[in-house]
Amino acid sequence: MAGSGQIRQLRRRIKSVKSTQKITRAMEMIAASRIMKAQRRVAEARPYAEQIHDVIRGLAASDVVADHPLMSEHENVERVGIIIATSDRGLAGAYNANVLKVADNLIRREEEEGHEVQLFLVGRKSEGYFKYRGRTPAKLWTGVSDQPHYQDARDIAELVMDAYIEGHLHRVWLVYTDFKSSLTQVPHHMRLLPVEAQEFEGGQEIPPEFMFEPEPDDILSLLIPRYVEAKVFHGLLESAASEHASRQRAMKAATDNANDVVNKLSRVMNQARQDQITTEISEIVGGAEALSNG
């Protein structure tokens, strides 16, 4: 019977959608728990970066800032490095598309100024995106985006710092997604190298009787690279929190859509069952009338 076949098909579809709904709901819950963990890691890392920044500000106010190579601009800018933080996995809504759009605009701007752009990519999504467009990254890091560690940031920062000091790169940008809230994440870019002296303005001058051990220049030689590492780590942590927030919203939307589909299919199935019952009753009544008339 056609009605029975349609009902069986609808039941299979409802079962399939409910199975998918369980998966998306589980992924939504996992993402929600990871958001909280990522936010906590951002908060825990902040005092370290702030302390480094405050010490450098104090030295800057005391006019003891050395001509550090990471703070010195290259006269001729020919090669520019761009670090782009994306995710390894998908199912995160427009998270990757948004940050890659910012990266594309930055790349276009640098190339229009006649600069060669070298890409330092974090996450397989950026690798696939630029590979499709014929761009080979100078370096790719995977397995970092979900739960970045400080050593990951150090590896990235050391590579571009060495390239900057040796003159292989003349400017470095960091493109990442800033986590504002579970509903708002903003992709943007910031200049990583050279470190701008304006970042350390407004500090309180260190008293003249304050003695340094080792010398201020030596302290800066240690602190400025750590400051760059901390900025990269901050960008990775913010991106991780943003990725989880985007995935939670995407999975919630998928779960809600699945629920709508189940309700719609259930209504169609109920209507099909009613039609089937009506048809069967009509056949029975028709048969009874035929017998009585016979």
PDB file of C-alpha atoms in Angstrom:
ATOM      1  CA  MET A   1       0.000   0.000   0.000  1.00  0.00           C
ATOM      2  CA  ALA A   2       1.375   3.419  -1.026  1.00  0.00           C
ATOM      3  CA  GLY A   3       0.340   5.014   2.281  1.00  0.00           C
ATOM      4  CA  SER A   4       2.181   2.422   4.360  1.00  0.00           C
ATOM      5  CA  GLY A   5       5.337   2.861   2.276  1.00  0.00           C
ATOM      6  CA  GLN A   6       5.243   6.624   2.713  1.00  0.00           C
ATOM      7  CA  ILE A   7       4.793   6.302   6.470  1.00  0.00           C
ATOM      8  CA  ARG A   8       7.748   3.907   6.762  1.00  0.00           C
ATOM      9  CA  GLN A   9       9.902   6.315   4.776  1.00  0.00           C
ATOM     10  CA  LEU A  10       8.888   9.236   6.985  1.00  0.00           C
ATOM     11  CA  ARG A  11       9.652   7.229  10.128  1.00  0.00           C
ATOM     12  CA  ARG A  12      13.142   6.447   8.805  1.00  0.00           C
ATOM     13  CA  ARG A  13      13.749  10.123   8.046  1.00  0.00           C
ATOM     14  CA  ILE A  14      12.553  11.178  11.501  1.00  0.00           C
ATOM     15  CA  LYS A  15      14.819   8.595  13.115  1.00  0.00           C
ATOM     16  CA  SER A  16      17.779   9.813  11.046  1.00  0.00           C
ATOM     17  CA  VAL A  17      17.172  13.473  11.904  1.00  0.00           C
ATOM     18  CA  LYS A  18      16.806  12.673  15.619  1.00  0.00           C
ATOM     19  CA  SER A  19      20.101  10.783  15.504  1.00  0.00           C
ATOM     20  CA  THR A  20      21.805  13.815  13.953  1.00  0.00           C
ATOM     21  CA  GLN A  21      20.127  16.038  16.535  1.00  0.00           C
ATOM     22  CA  LYS A  22      21.702  14.029  19.365  1.00  0.00           C
ATOM     23  CA  ILE A  23      25.142  14.577  17.819  1.00  0.00           C
ATOM     24  CA  THR A  24      24.693  18.327  17.360  1.00  0.00           C
ATOM     25  CA  ARG A  25      23.321  18.708  20.895  1.00  0.00           C
ATOM     26  CA  ALA A  26      26.343  16.848  22.298  1.00  0.00           C
ATOM     27  CA  MET A  27      28.723  19.026  20.256  1.00  0.00           C
ATOM     28  CA  GLU A  28      26.916  22.131  21.505  1.00  0.00           C
ATOM     29  CA  MET A  29      27.413  21.060  25.123  1.00  0.00           C
ATOM     30  CA  ILE A  30      31.089  20.225  24.554  1.00  0.00           C
ATOM     31  CA  ALA A  31      31.689  23.605  22.917  1.00  0.00           C
ATOM     32  CA  ALA A  32      29.974  25.379  25.821  1.00  0.00           C
ATOM     33  CA  SER A  33      32.265  23.709  28.349  1.00  0.00           C
ATOM     34  CA  ARG A  34      35.327  24.556  26.261  1.00  0.00           C
ATOM     35  CA  ILE A  35      34.319  28.218  26.073  1.00  0.00           C
ATOM     36  CA  MET A  36      34.475  28.460  29.857  1.00  0.00           C
ATOM     37  CA  LYS A  37      37.859  26.763  29.935  1.00  0.00           C
ATOM     38  CA  ALA A  38      39.217  29.029  27.190  1.00  0.00           C
ATOM     39  CA  GLN A  39      37.953  32.153  28.979  1.00  0.00           C
ATOM     40  CA  ARG A  40      39.634  31.012  32.174  1.00  0.00           C
ATOM     41  CA  ARG A  41      42.930  30.499  30.338  1.00  0.00           C
ATOM     42  CA  VAL A  42      42.717  34.000  28.847  1.00  0.00           C
ATOM     43  CA  ALA A  43      42.206  35.451  32.333  1.00  0.00           C
ATOM     44  CA  GLU A  44      45.067  33.397  33.784  1.00  0.00           C
ATOM     45  CA  ALA A  45      47.510  34.517  31.081  1.00  0.00           C
ATOM     46  CA  ARG A  46      46.646  38.226  31.356  1.00  0.00           C
ATOM     47  CA  PRO A  47      48.657  39.080  34.553  1.00  0.00           C
ATOM     48  CA  TYR A  48      51.865  37.700  33.013  1.00  0.00           C
ATOM     49  CA  ALA A  49      51.548  39.885  29.917  1.00  0.00           C
ATOM     50  CA  GLU A  50      50.524  42.923  31.961  1.00  0.00           C
ATOM     51  CA  GLN A  51      53.512  42.569  34.290  1.00  0.00           C
ATOM     52  CA  ILE A  52      55.949  42.408  31.370  1.00  0.00           C
ATOM     53  CA  HIS A  53      54.255  45.426  29.795  1.00  0.00           C
ATOM     54  CA  ASP A  54      54.430  47.440  33.037  1.00  0.00           C
ATOM     55  CA  VAL A  55      58.150  46.770  33.519  1.00  0.00           C
ATOM     56  CA  ILE A  56      58.931  47.823  29.946  1.00  0.00           C
ATOM     57  CA  ARG A  57      56.768  50.950  30.406  1.00  0.00           C
ATOM     58  CA  GLY A  58      58.761  51.842  33.508  1.00  0.00           C
ATOM     59  CA  LEU A  59      62.026  51.491  31.633  1.00  0.00           C
ATOM     60  CA  ALA A  60      60.648  53.522  28.734  1.00  0.00           C
ATOM     61  CA  ALA A  61      59.606  56.353  31.075  1.00  0.00           C
ATOM     62  CA  SER A  62      63.117  56.380  32.528  1.00  0.00           C
ATOM     63  CA  ASP A  63      64.707  56.784  29.068  1.00  0.00           C
ATOM     64  CA  VAL A  64      66.645  53.562  29.386  1.00  0.00           C
ATOM     65  CA  VAL A  65      64.977  51.759  26.498  1.00  0.00           C
ATOM     66  CA  ALA A  66      67.675  50.390  24.279  1.00  0.00           C
ATOM     67  CA  ASP A  67      67.534  50.424  20.515  1.00  0.00           C
ATOM     68  CA  HIS A  68      66.219  46.889  20.516  1.00  0.00           C
ATOM     69  CA  PRO A  69      66.132  45.239  17.058  1.00  0.00           C
ATOM     70  CA  LEU A  70      62.507  44.162  17.566  1.00  0.00           C
ATOM     71  CA  MET A  71      61.547  47.816  18.092  1.00  0.00           C
ATOM     72  CA  SER A  72      63.554  49.172  15.165  1.00  0.00           C
ATOM     73  CA  GLU A  73      61.754  49.652  11.878  1.00  0.00           C
ATOM     74  CA  HIS A  74      63.404  48.523   8.665  1.00  0.00           C
ATOM     75  CA  GLU A  75      64.040  51.386   6.273  1.00  0.00           C
ATOM     76  CA  ASN A  76      62.844  49.505   3.201  1.00  0.00           C
ATOM     77  CA  VAL A  77      59.841  47.220   3.613  1.00  0.00           C
ATOM     78  CA  GLU A  78      59.952  44.455   1.010  1.00  0.00           C
ATOM     79  CA  ARG A  79      58.732  41.304   2.751  1.00  0.00           C
ATOM     80  CA  VAL A  80      55.823  41.157   5.176  1.00  0.00           C
ATOM     81  CA  GLY A  81      54.850  38.208   7.357  1.00  0.00           C
ATOM     82  CA  ILE A  82      51.223  37.594   8.314  1.00  0.00           C
ATOM     83  CA  ILE A  83      50.296  35.119  11.062  1.00  0.00           C
ATOM     84  CA  ILE A  84      46.699  33.933  10.608  1.00  0.00           C
ATOM     85  CA  ALA A  85      44.910  32.021  13.378  1.00  0.00           C
ATOM     86  CA  THR A  86      42.090  29.733  12.206  1.00  0.00           C
ATOM     87  CA  SER A  87      40.767  26.353  13.345  1.00  0.00           C
ATOM     88  CA  ASP A  88      41.705  22.795  12.456  1.00  0.00           C
ATOM     89  CA  ARG A  89      38.078  21.659  12.427  1.00  0.00           C
ATOM     90  CA  GLY A  90      34.943  22.938  10.769  1.00  0.00           C
ATOM     91  CA  LEU A  91      31.344  23.154  11.992  1.00  0.00           C
ATOM     92  CA  ALA A  92      32.092  26.541  13.539  1.00  0.00           C
ATOM     93  CA  GLY A  93      29.710  28.750  11.597  1.00  0.00           C
ATOM     94  CA  ALA A  94      31.328  31.773   9.950  1.00  0.00           C
ATOM     95  CA  TYR A  95      34.303  31.818  12.331  1.00  0.00           C
ATOM     96  CA  ASN A  96      36.966  30.896   9.766  1.00  0.00           C
ATOM     97  CA  ALA A  97      35.347  32.793   6.895  1.00  0.00           C
ATOM     98  CA  ASN A  98      35.311  36.016   8.922  1.00  0.00           C
ATOM     99  CA  VAL A  99      38.949  35.921  10.008  1.00  0.00           C
ATOM    100  CA  LEU A 100      40.097  34.876   6.527  1.00  0.00           C
ATOM    101  CA  LYS A 101      38.238  37.849   5.063  1.00  0.00           C
ATOM    102  CA  VAL A 102      40.257  40.169   7.313  1.00  0.00           C
ATOM    103  CA  ALA A 103      43.441  38.349   6.291  1.00  0.00           C
ATOM    104  CA  ASP A 104      42.568  38.656   2.597  1.00  0.00           C
ATOM    105  CA  ASN A 105      42.053  42.409   2.911  1.00  0.00           C
ATOM    106  CA  LEU A 106      45.390  42.789   4.700  1.00  0.00           C
ATOM    107  CA  ILE A 107      47.210  40.677   2.104  1.00  0.00           C
ATOM    108  CA  ARG A 108      45.678  42.708  -0.710  1.00  0.00           C
ATOM    109  CA  ARG A 109      46.691  45.975   0.929  1.00  0.00           C
ATOM    110  CA  GLU A 110      50.292  44.887   1.454  1.00  0.00           C
ATOM    111  CA  GLU A 111      50.621  43.547  -2.077  1.00  0.00           C
ATOM    112  CA  GLU A 112      49.146  46.738  -3.536  1.00  0.00           C
ATOM    113  CA  GLU A 113      51.976  48.570  -1.762  1.00  0.00           C
ATOM    114  CA  GLY A 114      54.440  46.331  -3.588  1.00  0.00           C
ATOM    115  CA  HIS A 115      55.335  44.077  -0.662  1.00  0.00           C
ATOM    116  CA  GLU A 116      55.923  40.332  -0.842  1.00  0.00           C
ATOM    117  CA  VAL A 117      53.638  38.556   1.628  1.00  0.00           C
ATOM    118  CA  GLN A 118      54.665  35.404   3.490  1.00  0.00           C
ATOM    119  CA  LEU A 119      51.940  33.487   5.318  1.00  0.00           C
ATOM    120  CA  PHE A 120      52.367  31.785   8.687  1.00  0.00           C
ATOM    121  CA  LEU A 121      49.222  29.747   9.176  1.00  0.00           C
ATOM    122  CA  VAL A 122      47.673  28.273  12.313  1.00  0.00           C
ATOM    123  CA  GLY A 123      44.955  25.709  11.549  1.00  0.00           C
ATOM    124  CA  ARG A 124      44.088  23.435   8.655  1.00  0.00           C
ATOM    125  CA  LYS A 125      41.218  25.648   7.544  1.00  0.00           C
ATOM    126  CA  SER A 126      43.572  28.449   6.552  1.00  0.00           C
ATOM    127  CA  GLU A 127      45.851  25.931   4.841  1.00  0.00           C
ATOM    128  CA  GLY A 128      42.996  24.622   2.685  1.00  0.00           C
ATOM    129  CA  TYR A 129      41.754  28.124   1.951  1.00  0.00           C
ATOM    130  CA  PHE A 130      45.075  29.436   0.654  1.00  0.00           C
ATOM    131  CA  LYS A 131      46.073  26.194  -1.040  1.00  0.00           C
ATOM    132  CA  TYR A 132      42.936  26.473  -3.163  1.00  0.00           C
ATOM    133  CA  ARG A 133      44.082  29.981  -4.116  1.00  0.00           C
ATOM    134  CA  GLY A 134      47.563  28.841  -5.065  1.00  0.00           C
ATOM    135  CA  ARG A 135      49.394  30.185  -2.008  1.00  0.00           C
ATOM    136  CA  THR A 136      51.941  28.058  -0.165  1.00  0.00           C
ATOM    137  CA  PRO A 137      52.525  29.043   3.479  1.00  0.00           C
ATOM    138  CA  ALA A 138      55.993  29.759   4.790  1.00  0.00           C
ATOM    139  CA  LYS A 139      55.017  27.709   7.849  1.00  0.00           C
ATOM    140  CA  LEU A 140      51.950  25.787   9.021  1.00  0.00           C
ATOM    141  CA  TRP A 141      51.011  24.803  12.575  1.00  0.00           C
ATOM    142  CA  THR A 142      48.250  22.263  13.215  1.00  0.00           C
ATOM    143  CA  GLY A 143      46.865  20.801  16.433  1.00  0.00           C
ATOM    144  CA  VAL A 144      47.235  24.205  18.082  1.00  0.00           C
ATOM    145  CA  SER A 145      43.938  26.038  17.624  1.00  0.00           C
ATOM    146  CA  ASP A 146      41.700  23.997  19.942  1.00  0.00           C
ATOM    147  CA  GLN A 147      43.792  24.275  23.120  1.00  0.00           C
ATOM    148  CA  PRO A 148      46.897  26.408  22.476  1.00  0.00           C
ATOM    149  CA  HIS A 149      49.835  26.205  24.868  1.00  0.00           C
ATOM    150  CA  TYR A 150      52.454  28.841  25.596  1.00  0.00           C
ATOM    151  CA  GLN A 151      55.111  26.775  23.846  1.00  0.00           C
ATOM    152  CA  ASP A 152      53.031  26.963  20.668  1.00  0.00           C
ATOM    153  CA  ALA A 153      53.051  30.755  20.879  1.00  0.00           C
ATOM    154  CA  ARG A 154      56.778  30.745  21.615  1.00  0.00           C
ATOM    155  CA  ASP A 155      57.514  28.598  18.555  1.00  0.00           C
ATOM    156  CA  ILE A 156      55.507  30.938  16.330  1.00  0.00           C
ATOM    157  CA  ALA A 157      56.945  34.114  17.846  1.00  0.00           C
ATOM    158  CA  GLU A 158      60.561  32.908  17.760  1.00  0.00           C
ATOM    159  CA  LEU A 159      60.306  32.032  14.079  1.00  0.00           C
ATOM    160  CA  VAL A 160      59.057  35.473  13.011  1.00  0.00           C
ATOM    161  CA  MET A 161      61.306  37.337  15.477  1.00  0.00           C
ATOM    162  CA  ASP A 162      64.406  35.608  14.104  1.00  0.00           C
ATOM    163  CA  ALA A 163      63.264  36.351  10.555  1.00  0.00           C
ATOM    164  CA  TYR A 164      62.683  39.996  11.482  1.00  0.00           C
ATOM    165  CA  ILE A 165      66.050  40.446  13.191  1.00  0.00           C
ATOM    166  CA  GLU A 166      67.886  38.761  10.310  1.00  0.00           C
ATOM    167  CA  GLY A 167      66.107  40.970   7.782  1.00  0.00           C
ATOM    168  CA  HIS A 168      64.118  38.225   6.067  1.00  0.00           C
ATOM    169  CA  LEU A 169      60.903  39.942   7.184  1.00  0.00           C
ATOM    170  CA  HIS A 170      60.451  43.692   7.510  1.00  0.00           C
ATOM    171  CA  ARG A 171      57.017  43.765   9.149  1.00  0.00           C
ATOM    172  CA  VAL A 172      54.821  41.152  10.847  1.00  0.00           C
ATOM    173  CA  TRP A 173      51.057  41.156  11.420  1.00  0.00           C
ATOM    174  CA  LEU A 174      48.908  38.914  13.598  1.00  0.00           C
ATOM    175  CA  VAL A 175      45.368  38.172  12.406  1.00  0.00           C
ATOM    176  CA  TYR A 176      43.089  36.574  15.004  1.00  0.00           C
ATOM    177  CA  THR A 177      39.570  36.718  16.439  1.00  0.00           C
ATOM    178  CA  ASP A 178      38.957  38.738  19.583  1.00  0.00           C
ATOM    179  CA  PHE A 179      36.488  37.107  21.982  1.00  0.00           C
ATOM    180  CA  LYS A 180      34.068  39.726  23.303  1.00  0.00           C
ATOM    181  CA  SER A 181      31.297  37.435  24.551  1.00  0.00           C
ATOM    182  CA  SER A 182      29.596  34.168  23.692  1.00  0.00           C
ATOM    183  CA  LEU A 183      27.546  36.081  21.129  1.00  0.00           C
ATOM    184  CA  THR A 184      30.189  38.481  19.807  1.00  0.00           C
ATOM    185  CA  GLN A 185      33.602  37.682  18.341  1.00  0.00           C
ATOM    186  CA  VAL A 186      35.469  40.245  16.246  1.00  0.00           C
ATOM    187  CA  PRO A 187      38.232  39.277  13.784  1.00  0.00           C
ATOM    188  CA  HIS A 188      40.939  41.891  13.371  1.00  0.00           C
ATOM    189  CA  HIS A 189      44.656  42.368  12.784  1.00  0.00           C
ATOM    190  CA  MET A 190      47.410  44.003  14.811  1.00  0.00           C
ATOM    191  CA  ARG A 191      51.019  44.809  14.077  1.00  0.00           C
ATOM    192  CA  LEU A 192      53.276  42.406  15.912  1.00  0.00           C
ATOM    193  CA  LEU A 193      56.663  43.577  14.619  1.00  0.00           C
ATOM    194  CA  PRO A 194      58.258  45.975  14.924  1.00  0.00           C
ATOM    195  CA  VAL A 195      57.040  46.522  18.475  1.00  0.00           C
ATOM    196  CA  GLU A 196      55.744  50.079  18.655  1.00  0.00           C
ATOM    197  CA  ALA A 197      57.256  52.353  21.308  1.00  0.00           C
ATOM    198  CA  GLN A 198      53.809  53.962  21.754  1.00  0.00           C
ATOM    199  CA  GLU A 199      52.640  50.739  23.402  1.00  0.00           C
ATOM    200  CA  PHE A 200      54.771  51.616  26.429  1.00  0.00           C
ATOM    201  CA  GLU A 201      53.959  55.308  26.792  1.00  0.00           C
ATOM    202  CA  GLY A 202      52.451  56.692  29.991  1.00  0.00           C
ATOM    203  CA  GLY A 203      54.441  54.626  32.463  1.00  0.00           C
ATOM    204  CA  GLN A 204      55.694  55.932  35.818  1.00  0.00           C
ATOM    205  CA  GLU A 205      59.362  56.842  35.821  1.00  0.00           C
ATOM    206  CA  ILE A 206      61.503  54.504  37.882  1.00  0.00           C
ATOM    207  CA  PRO A 207      63.259  56.410  40.732  1.00  0.00           C
ATOM    208  CA  PRO A 208      66.970  57.143  40.069  1.00  0.00           C
ATOM    209  CA  GLU A 209      67.995  55.252  43.190  1.00  0.00           C
ATOM    210  CA  PHE A 210      66.412  52.123  41.744  1.00  0.00           C
ATOM    211  CA  MET A 211      69.200  49.715  40.776  1.00  0.00           C
ATOM    212  CA  PHE A 212      68.942  47.161  37.981  1.00  0.00           C
ATOM    213  CA  GLU A 213      70.547  43.753  38.067  1.00  0.00           C
ATOM    214  CA  PRO A 214      71.306  42.943  35.296  1.00  0.00           C
ATOM    215  CA  GLU A 215      71.519  46.187  33.301  1.00  0.00           C
ATOM    216  CA  PRO A 216      68.310  47.691  31.831  1.00  0.00           C
ATOM    217  CA  ASP A 217      69.457  46.871  28.298  1.00  0.00           C
ATOM    218  CA  ASP A 218      69.869  43.234  29.273  1.00  0.00           C
ATOM    219  CA  ILE A 219      66.442  43.217  30.908  1.00  0.00           C
ATOM    220  CA  LEU A 220      64.848  44.598  27.758  1.00  0.00           C
ATOM    221  CA  SER A 221      66.646  42.044  25.616  1.00  0.00           C
ATOM    222  CA  LEU A 222      64.872  39.384  27.672  1.00  0.00           C
ATOM    223  CA  LEU A 223      61.500  41.065  28.150  1.00  0.00           C
ATOM    224  CA  ILE A 224      60.671  42.326  24.666  1.00  0.00           C
ATOM    225  CA  PRO A 225      60.790  38.835  23.085  1.00  0.00           C
ATOM    226  CA  ARG A 226      58.655  37.565  25.986  1.00  0.00           C
ATOM    227  CA  TYR A 227      56.255  40.437  25.327  1.00  0.00           C
ATOM    228  CA  VAL A 228      55.920  39.404  21.674  1.00  0.00           C
ATOM    229  CA  GLU A 229      55.362  35.783  22.720  1.00  0.00           C
ATOM    230  CA  ALA A 230      52.666  36.887  25.173  1.00  0.00           C
ATOM    231  CA  LYS A 231      50.863  38.831  22.423  1.00  0.00           C
ATOM    232  CA  VAL A 232      50.873  35.780  20.148  1.00  0.00           C
ATOM    233  CA  PHE A 233      49.644  33.583  23.018  1.00  0.00           C
ATOM    234  CA  HIS A 234      46.878  36.072  23.768  1.00  0.00           C
ATOM    235  CA  GLY A 235      45.788  35.968  20.126  1.00  0.00           C
ATOM    236  CA  LEU A 236      45.727  32.164  20.098  1.00  0.00           C
ATOM    237  CA  LEU A 237      43.714  31.990  23.328  1.00  0.00           C
ATOM    238  CA  GLU A 238      41.209  34.590  22.131  1.00  0.00           C
ATOM    239  CA  SER A 239      40.852  32.713  18.843  1.00  0.00           C
ATOM    240  CA  ALA A 240      40.274  29.412  20.652  1.00  0.00           C
ATOM    241  CA  ALA A 241      37.503  30.925  22.785  1.00  0.00           C
ATOM    242  CA  SER A 242      35.966  32.481  19.661  1.00  0.00           C
ATOM    243  CA  GLU A 243      36.105  29.172  17.794  1.00  0.00           C
ATOM    244  CA  HIS A 244      34.272  27.336  20.578  1.00  0.00           C
ATOM    245  CA  ALA A 245      31.655  30.096  20.848  1.00  0.00           C
ATOM    246  CA  SER A 246      31.027  30.003  17.100  1.00  0.00           C
ATOM    247  CA  ARG A 247      30.767  26.221  17.152  1.00  0.00           C
ATOM    248  CA  GLN A 248      28.319  26.307  20.059  1.00  0.00           C
ATOM    249  CA  ARG A 249      26.055  28.728  18.187  1.00  0.00           C
ATOM    250  CA  ALA A 250      26.317  26.712  14.978  1.00  0.00           C
ATOM    251  CA  MET A 251      25.459  23.461  16.755  1.00  0.00           C
ATOM    252  CA  LYS A 252      22.565  25.087  18.628  1.00  0.00           C
ATOM    253  CA  ALA A 253      21.185  26.350  15.317  1.00  0.00           C
ATOM    254  CA  ALA A 254      21.598  22.868  13.818  1.00  0.00           C
ATOM    255  CA  THR A 255      19.834  21.296  16.810  1.00  0.00           C
ATOM    256  CA  ASP A 256      16.957  23.769  16.558  1.00  0.00           C
ATOM    257  CA  ASN A 257      16.677  23.199  12.806  1.00  0.00           C
ATOM    258  CA  ALA A 258      16.626  19.446  13.341  1.00  0.00           C
ATOM    259  CA  ASN A 259      13.809  19.870  15.844  1.00  0.00           C
ATOM    260  CA  ASP A 260      11.838  21.900  13.288  1.00  0.00           C
ATOM    261  CA  VAL A 261      12.402  19.214  10.648  1.00  0.00           C
ATOM    262  CA  VAL A 262      11.239  16.471  13.038  1.00  0.00           C
ATOM    263  CA  ASN A 263       8.077  18.429  13.849  1.00  0.00           C
ATOM    264  CA  LYS A 264       7.372  19.033  10.172  1.00  0.00           C
ATOM    265  CA  LEU A 265       7.949  15.386   9.234  1.00  0.00           C
ATOM    266  CA  SER A 266       5.793  14.261  12.167  1.00  0.00           C
ATOM    267  CA  ARG A 267       2.920  16.419  10.942  1.00  0.00           C
ATOM    268  CA  VAL A 268       3.297  15.011   7.432  1.00  0.00           C
ATOM    269  CA  MET A 269       3.404  11.462   8.817  1.00  0.00           C
ATOM    270  CA  ASN A 270       0.329  12.021  10.977  1.00  0.00           C
ATOM    271  CA  GLN A 271      -1.535  13.414   7.994  1.00  0.00           C
ATOM    272  CA  ALA A 272      -0.473  10.411   5.921  1.00  0.00           C
ATOM    273  CA  ARG A 273      -1.720   8.047   8.639  1.00  0.00           C
ATOM    274  CA  GLN A 274      -5.041   9.881   8.818  1.00  0.00           C
ATOM    275  CA  ASP A 275      -5.363   9.684   5.039  1.00  0.00           C
ATOM    276  CA  GLN A 276      -4.549   5.976   5.170  1.00  0.00           C
ATOM    277  CA  ILE A 277      -7.168   5.365   7.874  1.00  0.00           C
ATOM    278  CA  THR A 278      -9.738   7.404   5.959  1.00  0.00           C
ATOM    279  CA  THR A 279      -9.018   5.404   2.815  1.00  0.00           C
ATOM    280  CA  GLU A 280      -9.304   2.092   4.680  1.00  0.00           C
ATOM    281  CA  ILE A 281     -12.623   3.146   6.275  1.00  0.00           C
ATOM    282  CA  SER A 282     -13.944   4.233   2.898  1.00  0.00           C
ATOM    283  CA  GLU A 283     -12.966   0.869   1.412  1.00  0.00           C
ATOM    284  CA  ILE A 284     -14.654  -1.005   4.265  1.00  0.00           C
ATOM    285  CA  VAL A 285     -17.822   1.077   3.988  1.00  0.00           C
ATOM    286  CA  GLY A 286     -17.815   0.680   0.234  1.00  0.00           C
ATOM    287  CA  GLY A 287     -17.401  -3.076   0.544  1.00  0.00           C
ATOM    288  CA  ALA A 288     -20.195  -3.315   3.098  1.00  0.00           C
ATOM    289  CA  GLU A 289     -22.545  -1.354   0.861  1.00  0.00           C
ATOM    290  CA  ALA A 290     -21.680  -3.581  -2.077  1.00  0.00           C
ATOM    291  CA  LEU A 291     -22.484  -6.694  -0.031  1.00  0.00           C
ATOM    292  CA  SER A 292     -25.763  -5.256   1.232  1.00  0.00           C
ATOM    293  CA  ASN A 293     -26.790  -4.244  -2.261  1.00  0.00           C
ATOM    294  CA  GLY A 294     -25.797  -7.629  -3.614  1.00  0.00           C
TER     295      GLY A 294
END
